[in-house]
Coordinates of C-alpha atoms in Angstrom, one line a residue:
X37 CA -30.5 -34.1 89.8
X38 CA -29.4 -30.3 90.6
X39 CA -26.2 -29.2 89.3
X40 CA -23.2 -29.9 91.3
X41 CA -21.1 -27.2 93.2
X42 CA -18.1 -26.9 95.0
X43 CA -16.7 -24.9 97.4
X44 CA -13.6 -24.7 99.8
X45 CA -13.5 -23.6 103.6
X46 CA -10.9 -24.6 106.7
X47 CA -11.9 -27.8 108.6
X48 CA -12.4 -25.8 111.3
X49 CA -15.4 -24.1 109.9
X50 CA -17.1 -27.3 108.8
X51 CA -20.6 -27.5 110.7
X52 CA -21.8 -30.7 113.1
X53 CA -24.0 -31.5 109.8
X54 CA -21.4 -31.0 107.4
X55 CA -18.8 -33.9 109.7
X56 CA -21.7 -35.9 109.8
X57 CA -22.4 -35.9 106.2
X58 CA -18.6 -36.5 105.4
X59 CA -19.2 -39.0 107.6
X60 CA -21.7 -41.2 105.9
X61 CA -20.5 -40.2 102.8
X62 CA -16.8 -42.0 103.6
X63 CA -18.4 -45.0 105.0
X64 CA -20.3 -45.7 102.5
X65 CA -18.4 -45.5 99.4
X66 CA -14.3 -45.4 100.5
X67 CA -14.0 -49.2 100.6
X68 CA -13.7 -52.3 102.3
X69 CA -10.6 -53.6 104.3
X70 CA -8.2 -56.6 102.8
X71 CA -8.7 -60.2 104.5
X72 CA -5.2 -59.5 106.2
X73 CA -6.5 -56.7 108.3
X74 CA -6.0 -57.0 112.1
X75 CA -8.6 -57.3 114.4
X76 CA -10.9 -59.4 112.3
X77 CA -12.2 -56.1 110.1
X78 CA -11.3 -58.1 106.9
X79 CA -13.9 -57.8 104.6
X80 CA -15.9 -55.2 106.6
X81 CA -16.8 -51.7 105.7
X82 CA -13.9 -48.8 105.9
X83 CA -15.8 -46.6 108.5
X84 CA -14.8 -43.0 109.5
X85 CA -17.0 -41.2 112.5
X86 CA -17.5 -37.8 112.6
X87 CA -16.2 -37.8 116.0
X88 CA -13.2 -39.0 114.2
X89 CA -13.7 -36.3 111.9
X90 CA -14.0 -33.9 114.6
X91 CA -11.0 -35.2 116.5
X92 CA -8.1 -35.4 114.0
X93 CA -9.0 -33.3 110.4
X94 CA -10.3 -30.0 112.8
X95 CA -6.9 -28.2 113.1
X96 CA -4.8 -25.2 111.8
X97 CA -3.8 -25.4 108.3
X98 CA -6.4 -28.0 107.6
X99 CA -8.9 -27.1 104.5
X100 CA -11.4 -29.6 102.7
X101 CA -13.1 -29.3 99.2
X102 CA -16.3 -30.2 98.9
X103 CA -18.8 -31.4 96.1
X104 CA -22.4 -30.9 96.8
X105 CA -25.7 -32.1 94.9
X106 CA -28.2 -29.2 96.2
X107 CA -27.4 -29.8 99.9
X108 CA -25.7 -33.3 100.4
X109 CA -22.4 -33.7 100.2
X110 CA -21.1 -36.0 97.3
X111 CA -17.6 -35.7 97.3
X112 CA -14.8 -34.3 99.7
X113 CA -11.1 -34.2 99.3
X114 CA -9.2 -32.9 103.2
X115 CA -5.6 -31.9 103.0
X116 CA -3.6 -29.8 104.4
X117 CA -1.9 -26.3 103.0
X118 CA 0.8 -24.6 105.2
X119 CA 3.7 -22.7 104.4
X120 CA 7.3 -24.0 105.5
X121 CA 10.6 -22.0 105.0
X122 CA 10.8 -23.7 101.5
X123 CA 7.6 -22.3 100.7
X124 CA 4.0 -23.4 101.1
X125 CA 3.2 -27.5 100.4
X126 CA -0.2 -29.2 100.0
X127 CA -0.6 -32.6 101.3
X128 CA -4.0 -34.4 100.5
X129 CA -5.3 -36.4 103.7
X130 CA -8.6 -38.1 102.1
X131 CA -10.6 -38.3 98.7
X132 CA -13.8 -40.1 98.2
X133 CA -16.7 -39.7 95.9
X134 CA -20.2 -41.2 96.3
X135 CA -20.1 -44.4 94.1
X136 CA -23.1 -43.3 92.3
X137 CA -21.4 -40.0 91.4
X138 CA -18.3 -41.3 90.0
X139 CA -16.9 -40.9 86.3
X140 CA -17.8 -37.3 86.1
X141 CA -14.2 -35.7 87.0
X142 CA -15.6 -34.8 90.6
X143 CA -12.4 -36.0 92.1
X144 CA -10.0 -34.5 89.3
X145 CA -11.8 -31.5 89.9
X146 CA -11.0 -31.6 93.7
X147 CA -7.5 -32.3 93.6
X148 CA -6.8 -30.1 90.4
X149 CA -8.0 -27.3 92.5
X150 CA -5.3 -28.4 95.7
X151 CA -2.4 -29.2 93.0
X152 CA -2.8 -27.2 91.2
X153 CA -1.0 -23.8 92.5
X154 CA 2.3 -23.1 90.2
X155 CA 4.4 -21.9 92.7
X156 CA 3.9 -23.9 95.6
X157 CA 7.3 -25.8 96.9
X158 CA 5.9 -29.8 97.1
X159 CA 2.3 -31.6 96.1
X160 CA 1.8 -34.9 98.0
X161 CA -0.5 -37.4 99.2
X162 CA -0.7 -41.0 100.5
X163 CA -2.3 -43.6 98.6
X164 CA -2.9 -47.3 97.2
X165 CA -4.5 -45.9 94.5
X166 CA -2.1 -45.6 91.1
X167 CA -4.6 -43.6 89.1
X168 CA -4.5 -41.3 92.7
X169 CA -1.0 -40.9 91.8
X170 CA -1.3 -40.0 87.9
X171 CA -3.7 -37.3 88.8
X172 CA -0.9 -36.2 91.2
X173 CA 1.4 -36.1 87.9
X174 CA -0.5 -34.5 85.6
X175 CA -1.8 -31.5 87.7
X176 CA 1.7 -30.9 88.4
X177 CA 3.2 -32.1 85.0
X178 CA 5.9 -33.9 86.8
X179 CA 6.3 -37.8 87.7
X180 CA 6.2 -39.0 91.2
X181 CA 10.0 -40.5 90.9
X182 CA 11.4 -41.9 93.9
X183 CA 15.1 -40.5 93.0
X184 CA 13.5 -37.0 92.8
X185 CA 12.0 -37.5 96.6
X186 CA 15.0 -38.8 97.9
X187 CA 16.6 -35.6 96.9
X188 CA 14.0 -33.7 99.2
X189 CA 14.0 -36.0 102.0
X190 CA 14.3 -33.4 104.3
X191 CA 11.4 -31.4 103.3
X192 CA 9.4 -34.7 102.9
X193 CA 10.0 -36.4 106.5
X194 CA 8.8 -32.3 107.5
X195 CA 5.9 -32.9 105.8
X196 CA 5.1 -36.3 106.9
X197 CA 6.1 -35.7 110.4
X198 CA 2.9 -33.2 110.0
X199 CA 0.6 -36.5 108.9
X200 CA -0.3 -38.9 112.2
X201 CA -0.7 -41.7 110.0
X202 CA 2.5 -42.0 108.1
X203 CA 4.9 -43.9 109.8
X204 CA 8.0 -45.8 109.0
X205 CA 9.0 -44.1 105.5
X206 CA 11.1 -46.4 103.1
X207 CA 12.9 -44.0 100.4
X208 CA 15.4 -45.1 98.4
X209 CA 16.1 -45.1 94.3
X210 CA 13.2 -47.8 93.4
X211 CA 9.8 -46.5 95.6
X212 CA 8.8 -44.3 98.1
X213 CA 6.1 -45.8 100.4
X214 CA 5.4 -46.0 104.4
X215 CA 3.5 -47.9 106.6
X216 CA 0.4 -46.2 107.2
X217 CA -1.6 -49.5 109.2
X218 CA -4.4 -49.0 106.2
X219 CA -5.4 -52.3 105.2
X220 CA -7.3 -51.4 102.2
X221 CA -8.7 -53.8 99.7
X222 CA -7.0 -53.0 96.8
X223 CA -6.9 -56.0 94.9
X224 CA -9.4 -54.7 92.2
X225 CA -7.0 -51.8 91.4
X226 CA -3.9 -54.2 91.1
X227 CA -6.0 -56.6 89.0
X228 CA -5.7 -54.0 86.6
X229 CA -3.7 -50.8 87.9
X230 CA -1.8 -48.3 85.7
X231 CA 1.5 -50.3 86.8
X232 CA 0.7 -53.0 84.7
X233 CA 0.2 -51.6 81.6
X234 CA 2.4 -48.6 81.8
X235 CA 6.5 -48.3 81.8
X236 CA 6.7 -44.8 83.6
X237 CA 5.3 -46.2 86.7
X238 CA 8.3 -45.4 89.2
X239 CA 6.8 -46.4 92.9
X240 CA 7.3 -49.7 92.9
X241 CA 5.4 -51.9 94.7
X242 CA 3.2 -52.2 98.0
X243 CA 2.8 -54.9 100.8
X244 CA -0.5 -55.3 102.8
X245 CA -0.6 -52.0 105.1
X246 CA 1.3 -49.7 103.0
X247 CA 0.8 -46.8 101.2
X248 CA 2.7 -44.6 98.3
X249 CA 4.3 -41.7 99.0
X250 CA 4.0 -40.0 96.1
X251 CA 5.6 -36.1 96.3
X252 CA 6.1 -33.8 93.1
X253 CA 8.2 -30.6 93.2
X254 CA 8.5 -27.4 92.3
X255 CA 12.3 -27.6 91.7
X256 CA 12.0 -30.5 89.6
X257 CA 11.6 -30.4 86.2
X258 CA 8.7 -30.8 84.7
X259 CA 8.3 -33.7 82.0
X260 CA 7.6 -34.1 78.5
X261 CA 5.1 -37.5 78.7
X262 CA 2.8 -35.0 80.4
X263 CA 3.0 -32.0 77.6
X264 CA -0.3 -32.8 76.2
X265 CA -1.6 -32.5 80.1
X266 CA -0.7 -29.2 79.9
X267 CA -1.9 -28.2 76.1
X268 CA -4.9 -29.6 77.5
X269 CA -5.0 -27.1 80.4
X270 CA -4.2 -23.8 78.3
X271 CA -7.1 -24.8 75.8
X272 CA -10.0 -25.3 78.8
X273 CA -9.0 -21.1 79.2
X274 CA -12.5 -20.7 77.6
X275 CA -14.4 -22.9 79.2
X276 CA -13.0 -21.7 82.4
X277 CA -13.8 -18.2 81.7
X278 CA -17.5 -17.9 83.2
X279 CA -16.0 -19.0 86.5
X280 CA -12.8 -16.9 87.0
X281 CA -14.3 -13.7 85.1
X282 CA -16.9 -14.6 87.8
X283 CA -14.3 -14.3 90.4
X284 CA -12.9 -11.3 89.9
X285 CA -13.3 -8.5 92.8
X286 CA -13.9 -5.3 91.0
X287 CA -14.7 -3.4 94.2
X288 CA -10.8 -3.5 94.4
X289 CA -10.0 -2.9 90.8
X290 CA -9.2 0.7 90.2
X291 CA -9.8 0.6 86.7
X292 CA -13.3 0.5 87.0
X293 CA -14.4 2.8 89.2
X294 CA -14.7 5.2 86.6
X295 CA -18.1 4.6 85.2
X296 CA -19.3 8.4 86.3
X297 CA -16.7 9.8 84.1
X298 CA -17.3 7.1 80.9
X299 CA -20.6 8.0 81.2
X300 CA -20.7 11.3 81.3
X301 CA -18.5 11.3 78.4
X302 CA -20.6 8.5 76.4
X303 CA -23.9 10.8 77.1
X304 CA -22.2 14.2 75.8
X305 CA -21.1 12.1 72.8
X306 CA -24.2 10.7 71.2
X307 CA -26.5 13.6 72.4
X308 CA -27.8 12.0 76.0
X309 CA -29.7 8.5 77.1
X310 CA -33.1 10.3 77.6
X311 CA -35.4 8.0 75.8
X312 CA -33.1 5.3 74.8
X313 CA -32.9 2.0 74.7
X314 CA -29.5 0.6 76.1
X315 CA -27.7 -2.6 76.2
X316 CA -24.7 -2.6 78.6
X317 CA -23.1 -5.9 76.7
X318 CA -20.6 -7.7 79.2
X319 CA -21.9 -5.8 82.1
X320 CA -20.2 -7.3 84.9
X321 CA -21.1 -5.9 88.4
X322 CA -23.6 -3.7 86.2
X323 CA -21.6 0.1 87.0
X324 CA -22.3 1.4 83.5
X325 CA -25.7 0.6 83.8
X326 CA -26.3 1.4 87.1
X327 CA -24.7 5.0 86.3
X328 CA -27.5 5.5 84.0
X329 CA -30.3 4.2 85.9
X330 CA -28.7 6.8 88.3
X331 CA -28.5 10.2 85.8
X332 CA -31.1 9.4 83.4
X333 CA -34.4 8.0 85.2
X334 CA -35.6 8.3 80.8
X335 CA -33.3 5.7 79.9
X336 CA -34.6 1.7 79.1
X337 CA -31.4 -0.1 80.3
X338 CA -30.2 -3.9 80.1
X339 CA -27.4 -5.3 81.5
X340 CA -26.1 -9.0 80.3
X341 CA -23.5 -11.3 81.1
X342 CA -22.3 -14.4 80.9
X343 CA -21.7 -14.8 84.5
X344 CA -24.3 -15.6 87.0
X345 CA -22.4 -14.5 90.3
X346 CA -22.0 -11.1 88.2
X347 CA -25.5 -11.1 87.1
X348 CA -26.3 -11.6 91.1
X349 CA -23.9 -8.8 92.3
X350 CA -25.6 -6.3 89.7
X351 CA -29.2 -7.0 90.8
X352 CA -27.8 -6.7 94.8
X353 CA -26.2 -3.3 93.6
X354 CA -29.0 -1.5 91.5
X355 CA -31.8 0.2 93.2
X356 CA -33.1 1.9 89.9
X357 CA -36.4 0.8 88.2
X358 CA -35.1 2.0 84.1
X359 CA -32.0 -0.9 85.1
X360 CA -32.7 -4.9 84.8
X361 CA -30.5 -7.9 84.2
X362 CA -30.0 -10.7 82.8
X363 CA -27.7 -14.1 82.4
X364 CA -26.7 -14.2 78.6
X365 CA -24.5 -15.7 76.0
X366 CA -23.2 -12.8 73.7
X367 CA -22.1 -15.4 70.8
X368 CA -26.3 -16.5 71.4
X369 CA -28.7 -14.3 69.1
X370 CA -29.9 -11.4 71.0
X371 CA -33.5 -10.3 71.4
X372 CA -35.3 -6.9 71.2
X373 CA -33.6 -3.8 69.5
X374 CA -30.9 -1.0 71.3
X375 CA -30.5 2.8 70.4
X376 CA -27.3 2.7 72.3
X377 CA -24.7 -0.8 72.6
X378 CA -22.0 -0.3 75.0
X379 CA -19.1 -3.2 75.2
X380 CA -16.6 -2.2 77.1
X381 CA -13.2 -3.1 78.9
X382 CA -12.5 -6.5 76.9
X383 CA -15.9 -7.9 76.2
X384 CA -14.6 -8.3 72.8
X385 CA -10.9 -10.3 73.2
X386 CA -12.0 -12.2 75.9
X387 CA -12.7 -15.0 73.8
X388 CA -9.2 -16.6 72.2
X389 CA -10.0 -16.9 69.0
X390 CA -11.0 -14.4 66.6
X391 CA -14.2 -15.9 64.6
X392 CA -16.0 -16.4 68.6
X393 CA -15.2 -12.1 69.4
X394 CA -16.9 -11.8 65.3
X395 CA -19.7 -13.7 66.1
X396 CA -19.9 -11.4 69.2
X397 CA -20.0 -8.3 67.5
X398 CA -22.3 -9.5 64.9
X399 CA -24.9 -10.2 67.1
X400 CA -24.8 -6.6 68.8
X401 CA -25.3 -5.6 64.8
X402 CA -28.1 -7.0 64.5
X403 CA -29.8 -5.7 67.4
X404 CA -28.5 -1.9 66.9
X405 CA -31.2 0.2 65.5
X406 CA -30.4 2.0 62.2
X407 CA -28.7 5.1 63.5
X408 CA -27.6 3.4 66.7
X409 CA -24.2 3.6 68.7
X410 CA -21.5 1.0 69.7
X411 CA -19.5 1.8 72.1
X412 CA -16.6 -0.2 72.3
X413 CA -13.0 -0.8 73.8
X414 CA -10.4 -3.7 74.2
X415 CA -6.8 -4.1 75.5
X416 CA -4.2 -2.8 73.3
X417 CA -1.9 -5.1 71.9
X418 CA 0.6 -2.7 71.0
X419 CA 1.3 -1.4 74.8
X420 CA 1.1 -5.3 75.4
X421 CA 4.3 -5.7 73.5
X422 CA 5.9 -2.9 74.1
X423 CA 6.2 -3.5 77.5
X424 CA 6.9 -7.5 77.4
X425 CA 10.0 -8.9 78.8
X426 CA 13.0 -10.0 76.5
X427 CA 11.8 -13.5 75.8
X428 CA 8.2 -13.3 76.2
X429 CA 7.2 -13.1 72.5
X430 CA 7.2 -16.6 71.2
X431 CA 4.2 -19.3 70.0
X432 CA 3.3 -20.1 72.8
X433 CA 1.8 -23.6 71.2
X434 CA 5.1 -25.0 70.2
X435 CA 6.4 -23.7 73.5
X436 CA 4.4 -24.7 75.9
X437 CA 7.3 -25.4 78.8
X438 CA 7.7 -21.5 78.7
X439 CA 3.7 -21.0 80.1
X440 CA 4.3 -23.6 83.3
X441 CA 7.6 -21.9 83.8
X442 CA 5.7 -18.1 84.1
X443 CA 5.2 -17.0 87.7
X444 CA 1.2 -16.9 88.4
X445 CA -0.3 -14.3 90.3
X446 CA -3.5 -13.1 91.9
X447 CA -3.9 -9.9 89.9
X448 CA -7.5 -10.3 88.5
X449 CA -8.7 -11.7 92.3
X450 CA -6.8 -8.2 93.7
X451 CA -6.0 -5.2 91.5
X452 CA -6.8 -5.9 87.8
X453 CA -3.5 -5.1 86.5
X454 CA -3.3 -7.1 84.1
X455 CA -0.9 -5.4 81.8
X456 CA 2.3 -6.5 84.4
X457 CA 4.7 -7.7 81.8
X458 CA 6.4 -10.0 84.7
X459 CA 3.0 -12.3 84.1
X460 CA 2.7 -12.6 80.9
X461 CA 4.0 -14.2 77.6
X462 CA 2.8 -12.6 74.4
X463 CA 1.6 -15.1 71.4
X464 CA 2.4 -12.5 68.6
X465 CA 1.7 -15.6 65.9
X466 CA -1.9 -15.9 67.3
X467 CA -2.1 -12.4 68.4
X468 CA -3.1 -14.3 72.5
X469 CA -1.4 -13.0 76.0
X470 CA -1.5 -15.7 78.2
X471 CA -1.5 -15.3 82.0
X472 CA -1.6 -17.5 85.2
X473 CA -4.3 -16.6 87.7
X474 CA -4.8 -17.7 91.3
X475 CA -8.2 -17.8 93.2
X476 CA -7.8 -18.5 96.8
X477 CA -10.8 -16.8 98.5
X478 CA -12.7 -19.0 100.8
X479 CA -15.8 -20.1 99.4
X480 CA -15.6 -21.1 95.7
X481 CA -12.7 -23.7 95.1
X482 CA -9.2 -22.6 94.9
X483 CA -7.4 -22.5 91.6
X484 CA -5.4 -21.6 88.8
X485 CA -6.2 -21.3 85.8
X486 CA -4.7 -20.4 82.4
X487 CA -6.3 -17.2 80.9
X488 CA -5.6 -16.3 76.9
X489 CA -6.7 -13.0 76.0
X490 CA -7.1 -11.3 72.3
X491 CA -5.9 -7.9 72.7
X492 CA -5.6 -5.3 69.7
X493 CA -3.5 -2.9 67.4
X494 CA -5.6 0.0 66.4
X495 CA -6.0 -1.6 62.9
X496 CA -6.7 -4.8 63.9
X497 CA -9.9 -3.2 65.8
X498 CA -10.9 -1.3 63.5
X499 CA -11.0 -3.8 60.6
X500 CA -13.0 -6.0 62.7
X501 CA -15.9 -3.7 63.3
X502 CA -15.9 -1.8 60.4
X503 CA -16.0 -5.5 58.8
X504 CA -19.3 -6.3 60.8
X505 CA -21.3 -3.7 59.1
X506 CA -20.4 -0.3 61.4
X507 CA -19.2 2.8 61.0
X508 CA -16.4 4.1 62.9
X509 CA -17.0 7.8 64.1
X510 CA -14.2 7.9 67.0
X511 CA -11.3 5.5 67.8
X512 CA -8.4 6.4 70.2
X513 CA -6.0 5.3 73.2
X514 CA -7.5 6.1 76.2
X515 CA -6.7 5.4 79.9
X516 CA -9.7 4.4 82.2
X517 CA -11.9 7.5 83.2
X518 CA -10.2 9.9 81.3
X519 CA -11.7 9.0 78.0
X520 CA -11.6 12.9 76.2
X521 CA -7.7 12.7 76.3
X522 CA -6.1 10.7 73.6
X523 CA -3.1 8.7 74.1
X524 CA -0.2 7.5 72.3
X525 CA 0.0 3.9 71.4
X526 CA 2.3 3.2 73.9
X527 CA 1.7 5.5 76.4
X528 CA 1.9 3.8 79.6
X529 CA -1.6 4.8 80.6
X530 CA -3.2 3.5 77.3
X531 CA -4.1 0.4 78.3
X532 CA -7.3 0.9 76.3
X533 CA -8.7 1.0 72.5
X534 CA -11.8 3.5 72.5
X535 CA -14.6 3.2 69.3
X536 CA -17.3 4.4 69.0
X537 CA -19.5 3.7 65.8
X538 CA -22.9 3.8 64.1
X539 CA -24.9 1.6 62.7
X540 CA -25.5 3.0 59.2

């Protein structure tokens, strides 16, 4: 089995193939209809063509997410994200997941990446599902509560008026539910449904042909039974990181267009890269590398990263022979031997916690020749706090509430300014900035995610490499291409530590 991918893209851009393939993929694995379904279909198959399809999911404001195994399609969520004047709402229309694919968080992942948006107004969806509804609740760390969606029955019957199949809405103070003419079989799901063994379960209950209306909102308070749902989220930053570092556009990111001028400045430092071995650690798109390949056809250069869509766009942008690149690990061992080591702009404080940016740096030790330069910089911490907004600085582990309640933004996706103090909180007990980030670009699946950073005093830094084994020849606050000034600490353009050290 090839890995699975995702991907997200308007309705109306899904291909004759593609409908067909949702097709099939619905009919085969949704469900079967309840014995009380009109029109003798009780019992039968649930069916969906991709005329269907094609008919009534291709229109404006329409978007589907889509799991794929190489090239079929195994799992597909439709909804529907539109802005209203209370601000924009997404409204899932249809989930399924190939039977034989199921129990491997391909649907969590699907509707995660819909509900998940911070600042969107209302998250909603129709379904006899329960467990449906729970994932509805955690992504959005509220409970579906019938008294809450009677308090936006305006913005709800807007909604629904935009869903064909919703008719006849019952809201009042005990469930929220409509007729929607789907007679599902659900009786396996009652048999043992979350309902039953649960006390927060607010819906109520549903005759033959209904289906939950289940809304969350933005305006509503979010609730304590789901805290650990969102402790859980912060602590998958790491695991998240290969994908939204992945993400970023640097093409747009003024920060790093300066690899001439870092260069430059790097190769008047240790004496030129004629003859050298380099390592460009972290290498992203590949600019510092590239900018060798480009002045110094003598240099041996290697570019690694973590990220495979970075690793790609490098290899697309260099045309120099002395440049390659590769997918790697930085807390993996590294192989061969470097004259020169550069690590720069957050390599090191990208991971959380302390011992995994260590292990980094030990392993670029161990592959510096005796002699050899590290060249290195990370955020600094003290501009971080400096800058942050009264109430900011807190543990952000006992208060979690305060990281759902910061606004999120699409700063890594657009500029790279990520030193906004409006969209961030500062951990100053375990030294972390947390931020919110949005991906939206078609392609890739939306999403949100929770990014921690380790950023740095000047001490801090210092102690940590010097710790390692190195020997610090040159550390300062810098701003990005303009490395021979130094800066104050909190300079508003020193967004950057600077060191460069030997290996002695």
């Amino acid at each position: 089995m090839s890995s699975i991918t995702y991907l997200s893209k308007p309705t109306e851009k899904l291909t004759p193939e593609e409908l067909e393939q949702c097709s099939i993929l619905f009919s085969n694995n949704y469900g079967i209809y309840s014995m009380d379904a009109p029109g003798g279909k009780g019992g039968k198959q649930i069916r969906m063509s991709s005329k269907y399809y094609a008919d009534k999911y291709i229109k404006k404001h329409y978007r589907v997410a889509l799991a794929k195994d190489g090239n079929d399609i195994i799992g597909q969520a439709f909804y529907i994200r539109e802005r209203l004047d209370e601000g924009i709402y997404t409204w899932v229309l249809q989930l399924v997941v190939n039977k034989n694919y199921r129990r491997q968080g391909i649907a969590s992942k699907l509707l995660y990446s819909i509900w998940g948006f911070s600042n969107d107004c209302a998250w909603g969806l129709a379904t006899t599902n329960p467990y449906t509804v729970r994932t509805l609740e955690r992504a959005t760390i509220r409970h579906a509560d019938p008294k809450e969606i009677m308090k936006h029955q305006r913005l709800v019957k807007k909604i629904c008026d935009k869903v064909p199949y919703v008719q006849d809405l019952i809201i009042n103070e005990t469930t929220s539910k409509a007729n929607t003419n789907f007679y599902v079989d659900a009786k396996k799901l009652n048999e043992n449904r979350i309902l039953n063994d649960e006390t927060d379960w607010l819906l109520g209950e549903l005759d033959s042909g209904e289906e939950w209306i289940a809304f969350t909102f933005k305006d509503q308070p979010f609730d304590s039974d789901f805290i650990d749902e969102l402790k859980r989220i912060v602590s998958f930053s790491e695991e998240v990181l290969k994908e939204a570092y992945g993400r970023m556009d640097m093409g747009k990111h003024s920060w790093a267009k300066h690899a001439p001028e870092e260069i430059l400045f790097i190769g008047e430092y240790i004496g030129g890269f004629s003859g050298k071995k380099v390592l460009d650690a972290g290498c992203g798109h590949g600019r510092h590398s590239i900018e060798i390949g480009r002045t110094c056809s003598q240099a041996d250069v290697l570019g690694v990263d973590f990220s495979s869509s970075n690793i790609d766009n490098a290899r697309k942008k260099s045309i120099y022979k002395n440049v390659r690149f590769e997918i790697l690990d930085l807390k993996q061992p590294l192989k061969g031997s470097f004259d020169v080591i550069l690590c720069l702009y957050d390599v090191i404080g990208s991971y959380p916690n302390d011992e995994d940016n260590r292990i980094v740096l030990k392993n670029l030790y161990e592959c510096c020749n005796p002699g050899g330069y590290l060249v290195l910089s990370v955020m600094n911490l003290e501009l971080t706090i400096a800058n942050a907004l009264d109430g900011n600085i807190l543990n952000v582990e006992e208060n979690p509430e305060r990281l759902y309640e910061l606004p999120a933004s699409d700063i890594m996706q657009s500029t790279g300014n990520i030193f906004k103090p409006e969209y961030y909180l500062v951990d100053d007990v375990h030294r972390l900035v947390y931020r919110k980030e949005q991906f939206s670009e078609e392609g890739p699946l939306p999403g949100e995610y929770v990014i921690r950073d380790r950023r740095f005093t000047m001490d801090e830094i210092r102690d940590m490499v010097t710790s390692i084994g190195f020997k610090i020849e040159l550390s300062r606050y810098v701003q990005a291409g303009k490395w021979p000034m130094e800066l104050d600490a909190i300079d508003e353009k020193a967004k950057e530590i600077l060191i460069i050290a030997r290996k002695v």
